[in-house]
């Protein structure tokens, strides 16, 4: 059993009265072991430390006496510090508020980063669970495995059972299907669900999702069984007990609720609302469970204890070659990657859920460090700017016997006190802004997250470190003042201190300029994405889903006419998918220049003849599908320009009339469309095939021309209920849905801009401190210059000269660094804006306006001051 932390025991033995030690240590040990039974070792040790620190009270301290000089001295330090803070209210407010905003920003960033790092960490078998990746190559380089970016997590069904059978070290495999749109019926209510998946019976052995009713080992073993999440059970059955109730899937398949589980945690990459047993899916389509070429599954494996993945990796290749040995002109590959960290690190295509970005976490961590450094520099500058005001106090203290060590302690006490006030204010800011932060990032910060032992210890340690970092230099500087010079009135601070302060402010400017350039680049890129010509029209397009409903497919043209008769609907088309949707790949052979049938696997759109004109997709060669050619639904194929190049052609005219074979159809290529961005601009346009397939349709696209969208949708819903009563009315606007692909980018931009603005505000508080300091030091010089006839403009110019030099130096350093960093960020987009000179000009103008505007407040005030007042005091 883990013993109490030895360092904590040594610490309490060091400060605790000897007569209390035995009893207190015994009590602490008893509490520690009791806590150990209730919670983790880490929490028990943290609690032990908390209890130890709780004894840092006067009655328990060694050598403590009521008249102890040390106690009186410490008490005096904090009393003087408090009086000074209260006396200088304005400067104290600036110091505390700047540091508080910096600490609050760091707390928000820390919660965001920790939340991203926590994805899937709650699974008990995480260190033994791996995701199976699948790759495919055709025609060439068959002996060279795909690079990691060419693998997909989305794959076939038989590989999981094959690996389990051939490799004894694999304890479990588990497969899920994606949450494609499914029609669910419960008590005569219809639901169109995207979160209902098929899953193997081993789901609760591989993953640590908590089942609150039912037997997790048996819940998914039988066909026609379904497990609901708690929220989904409440949605279907309210407060009734859902166990044993019937949920009808796909209008005919009745599934019995065999278990209720807690909702899948938000920090899970793969999320769902319900699991139907995989055997139910097998009974519907048994053939695909033996097909190594059909992909629609996510595969996980869990290794047995004391097994390493390196030991079985070579055997995975052997298994794959055994089952796909008969493949000709193409080859199947498989690999595995740890589930731990896959949310942030996986580069495979077709993921099971949303993905995080490790580069974004690094950027935010750097920004957090920037903000804290800027806040500390601000703190130092403001403190040193006020040092002259305390010179006489220090001189007198030294004359009456104060040593440098005691003065350093006194000033550090003041800075610790300021840091503590800033920390408390930062907590208040975090609590107040937590709902806004949740709305922006989806990361929830509750009172439990803040008021606990771990956070308290981290917070106290952080405050102590910040107080030490920010206060050490000012405390050391102030304590070095020479009493003889100070009291004679000819005291001046050294040039080294001035150089350091200017260096710190220049560093602040470097960070600020870099953040301005970064923010401008990010917004330019998002604007570029929004305005980029996608090659198709997505405005005013309403999409209505009918989920492959057979009755709709049989009457599809009649239904299109009915919806097209609405006065506000100008065009109607039907398709399996629309731009922005998930598309399957299709093994396709097309005749190449050599006259051979060459295999590749382009993505596939199944559309009707109205689709091409509806979306204004440009034809490059040949013709689109037409109702005038009956053979178009059986013997015709269209491809895009990227597919033309994939098959070795350069001119789209060359591929027209070439033979093709795809998914049981054979015929000729009749048309080539221009490359349109049917997916996000993060990736290049991939090779695409299009075919007219009336019985694979799942969506209507309607072009609407009206200002009263609400009334139009109400009419369409009413007509839908009459024409398609067996399906719920589900719709969305294409532009909104397509832009969802940039949701993570928009969130990143908003977070980056928010923290950049905070950093800039804090940085210019530092500039205010420097301005105060320089004008205070030069007040006598300004008075003499005014007596000799200097104008206000010339004095302001004189005071601004140094600032201009600092800005030029900072700009020259920050510009190339920011350019390099943002080019790295833009590399994640296939289509990207350029970092042009305008961005640097904007940054230069912005920093100059803010900097000189901030400084002018002090310099103009000094230049307008009556010189007799300044000279009288010298």
XYZ file of C-alpha atoms in Angstrom, residues 513-514 517 809-823 840:
19
model
C 2.932 42.581 -32.893
C 3.167 38.821 -33.461
C -0.173 39.587 -37.316
C 13.212 47.019 -33.102
C 10.179 44.984 -31.991
C 8.620 45.100 -35.466
C 11.833 43.931 -37.151
C 12.089 40.957 -34.773
C 8.387 40.046 -34.608
C 7.577 40.185 -38.344
C 9.722 37.259 -39.580
C 8.831 35.143 -36.531
C 5.107 35.702 -37.048
C 5.425 35.121 -40.793
C 7.136 31.771 -40.182
C 4.598 30.643 -37.544
C 1.528 31.600 -39.593
C 2.898 29.967 -42.737
C 2.369 43.807 -41.689
